[in-house]
Structure formats: C-alpha cells, structure tokens
Amino acid sequence: MIQDTYQRNGNKKVILITHSMGSSMALYLLNHQSKTWKDKYIRAFISLGGPWIGTVQALKTFAIGDNFNNPLVPASVFVTEQRSDASLAWLMPNLNYWNENEKLVEASNMNITKSNFEMFYNMLSADDGLNLWYDTKDLTKDMTAPDVELFCLYSTGVPTVEKLR
C-alpha cells in the first residue's frame, strides 16, 4: 500500500499517520524494511497516542473486558472475545521498560510485577492469553528507532489506567 500510494502520487514520499496500536505496527513494519526502502518511500511517521511500551489498560481489558464506556452493555460481555485478540496481547506492558518493583496489579494477597507477570494469566486460567502474549511480546521489544523522521503526538490531562487494584 505504501509503494502503491507513492506511485499514485507522482513518486512522492508517504507520510504515515498512525493511532494507538497502529503506531506499534508501523514501528514493526519500518524496522523490517531496508534503509534504502525507507529513504525512497517514507517522508515521515506521525504517531498519535502510540502505546510504545504497552499499557496497563490492556491488563484491565483482559481481566474484566472493556465496553468502551457504553452504559448499555456490561464490559464482561466482551471479555471472551477480547481475550482471544492477538492485538490485545501486543498491547500488554513491554516488560523491558517497566520498573522491577512497579506494581501492575495490586491485590491483598499478591501483586503482579514484571518479575511474576505470567501469574496474571495463571490467576485467570488463561493459557491461551499467555500463549498469545508469548507470541507478541517481543515484536517491538527493543524499541529500535525507525530511522525515519518521527513525530509523537499525545494528550495530557486524560485519566490513564496506571495500576489495577
């Protein structure tokens, strides 16, 4: 699609604009292209709210589902489907960038940190989710810069899930 867009527009370089997980996907794509290819086809990469190191919101969605603030449908209606999405597994916290003692899930009987992260899936009896996480956790693990001009836009003042209790 990038090459087709380039050609259809008189061989003008393409500006990639991504949102949320699209930013991680574009980073993965760009890091698997040669410098020559990027120099020819890509003008810039604009990321809107890219979850570069994952998000605790993904843990919440996996644990109880997410109804995207729809007051008519309980979040639990979606949990089975959402747990089967590889995209949700890719949005889990990238443990290479979280502090060793930072609590991702805090409970009265145990806490989930990067050192015991697999327990999150075990407590939910979610072997399939754990396997999806294994399949996706290293896709952008080292956060290598894409070697193109990059603009990261994000918001402030928006409530963000930082930890589950």
Backbone as CSV, one residue per row, in Angstrom:
resi,resn,N_x,N_y,N_z,CA_x,CA_y,CA_z,C_x,C_y,C_z
1,MET,0.819,-1.173,0.000,0.000,0.000,0.000,0.878,1.259,0.000
2,ILE,1.960,1.234,0.743,2.862,2.378,0.771,3.467,2.616,-0.610
3,GLN,3.941,1.563,-1.227,4.545,1.695,-2.545,3.512,2.127,-3.582
4,ASP,2.311,1.609,-3.494,1.235,1.992,-4.420,0.879,3.468,-4.239
5,THR,0.776,3.920,-2.998,0.468,5.328,-2.714,1.580,6.224,-3.251
6,TYR,2.803,5.829,-3.060,3.959,6.554,-3.576,3.845,6.728,-5.097
7,GLN,3.560,5.638,-5.789,3.474,5.670,-7.247,2.271,6.477,-7.736
8,ARG,1.125,6.303,-7.082,-0.097,7.016,-7.500,0.001,8.532,-7.287
9,ASN,0.932,8.954,-6.462,1.090,10.373,-6.168,2.375,10.944,-6.755
10,GLY,2.739,10.457,-7.932,3.885,11.018,-8.644,5.215,10.782,-7.965
11,ASN,5.352,9.598,-7.362,6.588,9.215,-6.690,6.957,10.173,-5.554
12,LYS,5.937,10.617,-4.835,6.151,11.448,-3.653,6.168,10.546,-2.429
13,LYS,7.107,10.833,-1.532,7.222,10.038,-0.316,5.936,10.102,0.505
14,VAL,5.689,9.048,1.242,4.467,8.871,2.017,4.703,9.315,3.465
15,ILE,3.681,9.952,4.045,3.688,10.264,5.472,2.753,9.265,6.139
16,LEU,3.287,8.483,7.037,2.477,7.514,7.781,1.880,8.217,8.993
17,ILE,0.567,8.123,9.152,-0.102,8.659,10.333,-0.810,7.483,10.997
18,THR,-0.446,7.244,12.244,-0.993,6.093,12.960,-1.608,6.535,14.277
19,HIS,-2.468,5.681,14.781,-3.081,5.939,16.086,-2.982,4.673,16.921
20,SER,-2.694,4.861,18.195,-2.671,3.784,19.172,-1.805,2.623,18.681
21,MET,-2.372,1.419,18.646,-1.584,0.244,18.291,-1.042,0.306,16.870
22,GLY,-1.666,1.098,16.012,-1.139,1.279,14.659,0.292,1.798,14.691
23,SER,0.624,2.549,15.742,1.988,3.055,15.884,2.973,1.919,16.119
24,SER,2.602,0.973,16.961,3.463,-0.196,17.205,3.594,-1.033,15.938
25,MET,2.493,-1.168,15.217,2.524,-1.952,13.977,3.413,-1.276,12.928
26,ALA,3.312,0.046,12.822,4.142,0.767,11.858,5.612,0.690,12.247
27,LEU,5.899,0.777,13.551,7.282,0.637,14.007,7.831,-0.730,13.606
28,TYR,7.034,-1.767,13.824,7.443,-3.117,13.439,7.707,-3.180,11.926
29,LEU,6.783,-2.632,11.146,6.941,-2.627,9.682,8.231,-1.918,9.281
30,LEU,8.418,-0.705,9.789,9.581,0.080,9.391,10.889,-0.568,9.818
31,ASN,10.894,-1.218,10.955,12.114,-1.868,11.418,12.421,-3.152,10.666
32,HIS,11.532,-3.546,9.773,11.776,-4.718,8.934,11.936,-4.331,7.464
33,GLN,12.208,-3.059,7.225,12.484,-2.572,5.877,13.917,-2.068,5.829
34,SER,14.483,-2.078,4.653,15.852,-1.587,4.498,15.880,-0.063,4.562
35,LYS,17.040,0.474,4.867,17.230,1.931,4.880,16.939,2.500,3.492
36,THR,17.343,1.795,2.466,17.101,2.239,1.085,15.607,2.346,0.819
37,TRP,14.833,1.344,1.245,13.377,1.355,1.049,12.761,2.538,1.788
38,LYS,13.153,2.735,3.048,12.602,3.842,3.836,12.980,5.193,3.225
39,ASP,14.212,5.334,2.790,14.643,6.589,2.175,13.841,6.897,0.909
40,LYS,13.468,5.881,0.188,12.725,6.076,-1.058,11.245,6.366,-0.806
41,TYR,10.608,5.640,0.117,9.150,5.679,0.235,8.586,6.495,1.399
42,ILE,9.356,6.717,2.449,8.784,7.318,3.657,9.299,8.745,3.867
43,ARG,8.389,9.690,3.916,8.731,11.092,4.230,8.821,11.277,5.744
44,ALA,7.810,10.753,6.484,7.781,10.898,7.939,6.767,9.916,8.513
45,PHE,6.842,9.760,9.808,5.953,8.883,10.568,5.387,9.720,11.704
46,ILE,4.058,9.840,11.753,3.377,10.595,12.804,2.581,9.605,13.643
47,SER,2.923,9.534,14.915,2.241,8.634,15.841,1.328,9.449,16.748
48,LEU,0.044,9.083,16.769,-0.937,9.736,17.631,-1.254,8.792,18.790
49,GLY,-0.743,9.106,19.959,-1.026,8.299,21.143,-0.548,6.869,21.043
50,GLY,0.630,6.671,20.490,1.169,5.315,20.364,1.557,4.733,21.713
51,PRO,1.098,3.527,22.024,1.446,2.882,23.300,2.774,2.148,23.188
52,TRP,3.841,2.896,23.027,5.144,2.325,22.694,5.588,1.221,23.647
53,ILE,5.323,1.355,24.933,5.780,0.314,25.865,4.592,-0.447,26.467
54,GLY,3.494,-0.460,25.745,2.316,-1.169,26.216,1.497,-0.313,27.162
55,THR,0.438,-0.927,27.682,-0.489,-0.175,28.507,-1.127,-1.067,29.567
56,VAL,-1.305,-0.509,30.748,-1.990,-1.243,31.811,-3.464,-1.431,31.448
57,GLN,-3.991,-0.552,30.608,-5.379,-0.702,30.141,-5.589,-2.074,29.507
58,ALA,-4.579,-2.603,28.841,-4.694,-3.936,28.245,-4.896,-5.006,29.318
59,LEU,-4.220,-4.851,30.456,-4.420,-5.786,31.566,-5.866,-5.729,32.052
60,LYS,-6.391,-4.525,32.194,-7.773,-4.353,32.644,-8.750,-4.989,31.655
61,THR,-8.524,-4.731,30.375,-9.399,-5.301,29.349,-9.354,-6.818,29.396
62,PHE,-8.162,-7.379,29.540,-8.037,-8.835,29.591,-8.722,-9.392,30.830
63,ALA,-8.591,-8.709,31.943,-9.139,-9.220,33.203,-10.661,-9.158,33.251
64,ILE,-11.250,-8.032,32.848,-12.696,-7.858,33.030,-13.455,-7.440,31.773
65,GLY,-12.748,-7.231,30.667,-13.393,-6.786,29.440,-13.455,-5.268,29.381
66,ASP,-13.790,-4.754,28.204,-13.898,-3.311,28.002,-15.106,-3.048,27.118
67,ASN,-16.040,-2.253,27.638,-17.229,-1.902,26.863,-17.104,-0.522,26.225
68,PHE,-15.913,0.069,26.294,-15.623,1.373,25.699,-16.621,2.428,26.169
69,ASN,-16.926,2.372,27.469,-17.812,3.340,28.138,-19.251,3.326,27.633
70,ASN,-19.685,2.193,27.103,-21.073,2.049,26.681,-21.898,1.658,27.909
71,PRO,-22.791,2.536,28.362,-23.538,2.244,29.591,-24.600,1.157,29.420
72,LEU,-24.881,0.758,28.199,-25.935,-0.222,27.953,-25.445,-1.670,27.947
73,VAL,-24.128,-1.851,27.783,-23.580,-3.205,27.666,-22.478,-3.384,28.705
74,PRO,-22.598,-4.393,29.564,-21.536,-4.617,30.559,-20.227,-5.056,29.888
75,ALA,-19.104,-4.639,30.463,-17.787,-4.978,29.920,-17.597,-6.489,29.827
76,SER,-18.166,-7.219,30.753,-17.985,-8.671,30.786,-18.506,-9.373,29.530
77,VAL,-19.423,-8.735,28.806,-19.951,-9.319,27.568,-18.828,-9.511,26.544
78,PHE,-17.822,-8.651,26.596,-16.763,-8.664,25.593,-15.517,-9.441,25.996
79,VAL,-15.428,-9.837,27.252,-14.164,-10.368,27.760,-13.707,-11.620,27.008
80,THR,-14.574,-12.531,26.659,-14.153,-13.752,25.963,-13.559,-13.426,24.601
81,GLU,-14.232,-12.572,23.877,-13.725,-12.188,22.550,-12.423,-11.414,22.683
82,GLN,-12.363,-10.462,23.599,-11.179,-9.629,23.726,-9.963,-10.433,24.169
83,ARG,-10.164,-11.429,24.986,-9.038,-12.263,25.419,-8.441,-13.065,24.273
84,SER,-9.186,-13.265,23.203,-8.685,-14.049,22.074,-8.001,-13.186,21.012
85,ASP,-7.947,-11.882,21.219,-7.337,-10.976,20.248,-5.828,-10.885,20.444
86,ALA,-5.083,-11.260,19.416,-3.632,-11.107,19.494,-3.252,-9.635,19.640
87,SER,-4.085,-8.756,19.127,-3.781,-7.326,19.252,-3.773,-6.895,20.722
88,LEU,-4.657,-7.461,21.526,-4.662,-7.126,22.953,-3.377,-7.625,23.618
89,ALA,-2.930,-8.804,23.224,-1.689,-9.345,23.784,-0.505,-8.426,23.445
90,TRP,-0.506,-7.860,22.253,0.581,-6.975,21.823,0.561,-5.657,22.609
91,LEU,-0.590,-5.282,23.138,-0.716,-4.038,23.900,-0.348,-4.204,25.375
92,MET,-0.064,-5.429,25.802,0.335,-5.642,27.188,1.632,-4.889,27.476
93,PRO,1.879,-4.555,28.738,3.105,-3.821,29.069,4.354,-4.526,28.548
94,ASN,5.217,-3.748,27.883,6.508,-4.248,27.419,7.415,-4.280,28.648
95,LEU,7.652,-5.449,29.166,8.339,-5.594,30.456,9.784,-5.114,30.443
96,ASN,10.337,-4.881,29.273,11.694,-4.346,29.197,11.762,-2.900,29.675
97,TYR,10.623,-2.241,29.786,10.609,-0.814,30.106,9.852,-0.479,31.384
98,TRP,9.429,-1.480,32.131,8.732,-1.232,33.393,9.696,-1.498,34.535
99,ASN,9.592,-0.716,35.562,10.434,-0.832,36.742,10.224,-2.191,37.410
100,GLU,11.279,-2.765,37.917,11.232,-4.092,38.554,10.220,-4.171,39.694
101,ASN,10.071,-3.099,40.452,9.177,-3.109,41.609,7.832,-2.446,41.351
102,GLU,7.615,-1.985,40.142,6.357,-1.310,39.824,5.219,-2.331,39.790
103,LYS,4.179,-2.059,40.562,3.037,-2.968,40.632,2.088,-2.675,39.476
104,LEU,1.866,-3.694,38.640,0.906,-3.579,37.545,-0.486,-3.941,38.048
105,VAL,-0.528,-4.945,38.908,-1.774,-5.357,39.566,-1.464,-5.446,41.057
106,GLU,-2.294,-4.791,41.859,-2.103,-4.800,43.306,-3.326,-5.448,43.949
107,ALA,-3.073,-6.504,44.701,-4.167,-7.215,45.372,-3.768,-7.455,46.832
108,SER,-4.746,-7.786,47.649,-4.455,-8.001,49.068,-3.577,-9.227,49.286
109,ASN,-3.679,-10.219,48.395,-2.914,-11.453,48.591,-1.671,-11.572,47.713
110,MET,-1.537,-10.725,46.680,-0.335,-10.771,45.829,-0.329,-9.587,44.880
111,ASN,0.842,-9.252,44.416,0.996,-8.182,43.435,1.604,-8.770,42.171
112,ILE,1.218,-8.195,41.027,1.809,-8.601,39.759,2.775,-7.504,39.335
113,THR,4.023,-7.895,39.133,5.074,-7.011,38.644,5.678,-7.681,37.416
114,LYS,6.693,-7.084,36.849,7.321,-7.720,35.691,7.970,-9.048,36.059
115,SER,8.380,-9.217,37.320,9.066,-10.452,37.712,8.132,-11.657,37.808
116,ASN,6.838,-11.434,38.016,5.896,-12.565,38.077,4.706,-12.349,37.138
117,PHE,4.945,-11.666,36.038,3.878,-11.264,35.119,3.026,-12.432,34.624
118,GLU,3.621,-13.572,34.411,2.872,-14.733,33.912,1.775,-15.157,34.888
119,MET,1.935,-14.838,36.175,0.907,-15.160,37.171,-0.425,-14.476,36.847
120,PHE,-0.367,-13.324,36.183,-1.590,-12.627,35.789,-2.477,-13.569,34.971
121,TYR,-1.891,-14.223,33.996,-2.636,-15.161,33.155,-3.013,-16.415,33.929
122,ASN,-2.108,-16.890,34.760,-2.382,-18.096,35.540,-3.557,-17.903,36.495
123,MET,-3.632,-16.737,37.133,-4.735,-16.462,38.065,-6.088,-16.443,37.344
124,LEU,-6.071,-16.084,36.062,-7.306,-16.028,35.279,-7.550,-17.321,34.494
125,SER,-6.704,-18.347,34.730,-6.787,-19.616,33.986,-6.853,-19.354,32.485
126,ALA,-5.922,-18.538,32.020,-5.946,-18.070,30.629,-4.679,-18.485,29.891
127,ASP,-4.522,-19.799,29.699,-3.342,-20.297,28.983,-3.271,-19.759,27.557
128,ASP,-4.417,-19.640,26.893,-4.421,-19.122,25.520,-3.918,-17.681,25.491
129,GLY,-4.346,-16.879,26.459,-3.878,-15.497,26.538,-2.381,-15.419,26.784
130,LEU,-1.883,-16.300,27.644,-0.455,-16.351,27.919,0.311,-16.707,26.648
131,ASN,-0.201,-17.671,25.890,0.450,-18.062,24.643,0.427,-16.933,23.613
132,LEU,-0.686,-16.196,23.539,-0.734,-15.034,22.646,0.299,-13.996,23.075
133,TRP,0.438,-13.798,24.375,1.426,-12.847,24.876,2.842,-13.292,24.500
134,TYR,3.132,-14.596,24.673,4.443,-15.111,24.269,4.703,-14.822,22.791
135,ASP,3.668,-14.971,21.960,3.811,-14.768,20.514,4.055,-13.313,20.129
136,THR,3.597,-12.368,20.929,3.649,-10.963,20.542,4.598,-10.100,21.369
137,LYS,5.004,-10.549,22.531,5.719,-9.690,23.479,7.046,-9.162,22.959
138,ASP,7.671,-9.835,22.025,8.978,-9.402,21.541,8.944,-8.714,20.174
139,LEU,7.751,-8.449,19.648,7.669,-7.861,18.310,8.348,-6.493,18.237
140,THR,8.186,-5.687,19.248,8.871,-4.388,19.288,9.607,-4.241,20.618
141,LYS,10.145,-5.328,21.092,10.749,-5.392,22.427,11.878,-4.395,22.640
142,ASP,12.716,-4.182,21.641,13.876,-3.327,21.871,13.626,-1.865,21.513
143,MET,12.468,-1.528,21.015,12.093,-0.152,20.697,13.140,0.551,19.830
144,THR,13.626,-0.122,18.831,14.580,0.470,17.904,13.910,1.603,17.142
145,ALA,14.582,2.747,17.090,14.047,3.885,16.339,13.874,3.479,14.873
146,PRO,12.815,3.978,14.212,12.500,3.508,12.861,13.398,4.061,11.765
147,ASP,14.318,4.963,12.093,15.246,5.527,11.112,14.518,6.317,10.024
148,VAL,13.419,6.968,10.421,12.713,7.944,9.593,12.344,9.106,10.524
149,GLU,12.005,10.247,9.943,11.579,11.363,10.781,10.305,10.950,11.516
150,LEU,10.297,11.126,12.840,9.203,10.643,13.675,8.648,11.773,14.534
151,PHE,7.324,11.896,14.529,6.624,12.869,15.363,5.669,12.103,16.267
152,CYS,5.792,12.292,17.570,4.929,11.614,18.534,3.997,12.654,19.151
153,LEU,2.711,12.517,18.914,1.725,13.409,19.494,0.939,12.632,20.534
154,TYR,0.680,13.262,21.664,-0.048,12.609,22.739,-0.822,13.661,23.504
155,SER,-1.754,13.202,24.292,-2.576,14.129,25.063,-2.097,14.162,26.506
156,THR,-2.558,15.175,27.215,-2.294,15.268,28.643,-3.616,15.555,29.332
157,GLY,-3.652,15.302,30.621,-4.864,15.595,31.376,-5.984,14.579,31.176
158,VAL,-5.678,13.462,30.530,-6.678,12.421,30.309,-6.410,11.305,31.319
159,PRO,-7.419,10.900,32.076,-7.203,9.813,33.048,-6.658,8.562,32.354
160,THR,-5.620,7.990,32.937,-4.962,6.832,32.357,-4.841,5.748,33.415
161,VAL,-5.151,4.507,33.042,-5.014,3.388,33.963,-3.519,3.158,34.194
162,GLU,-3.085,3.289,35.439,-1.673,3.107,35.777,-1.422,1.818,36.531
163,LYS,-2.455,1.311,37.204,-2.315,0.107,38.017,-3.718,-0.433,38.248
164,LEU,-3.838,-1.754,38.328,-5.122,-2.375,38.691,-5.092,-2.697,40.170
165,ARG,-6.193,-2.438,40.834,-6.319,-2.807,42.247,-7.500,-3.745,42.397
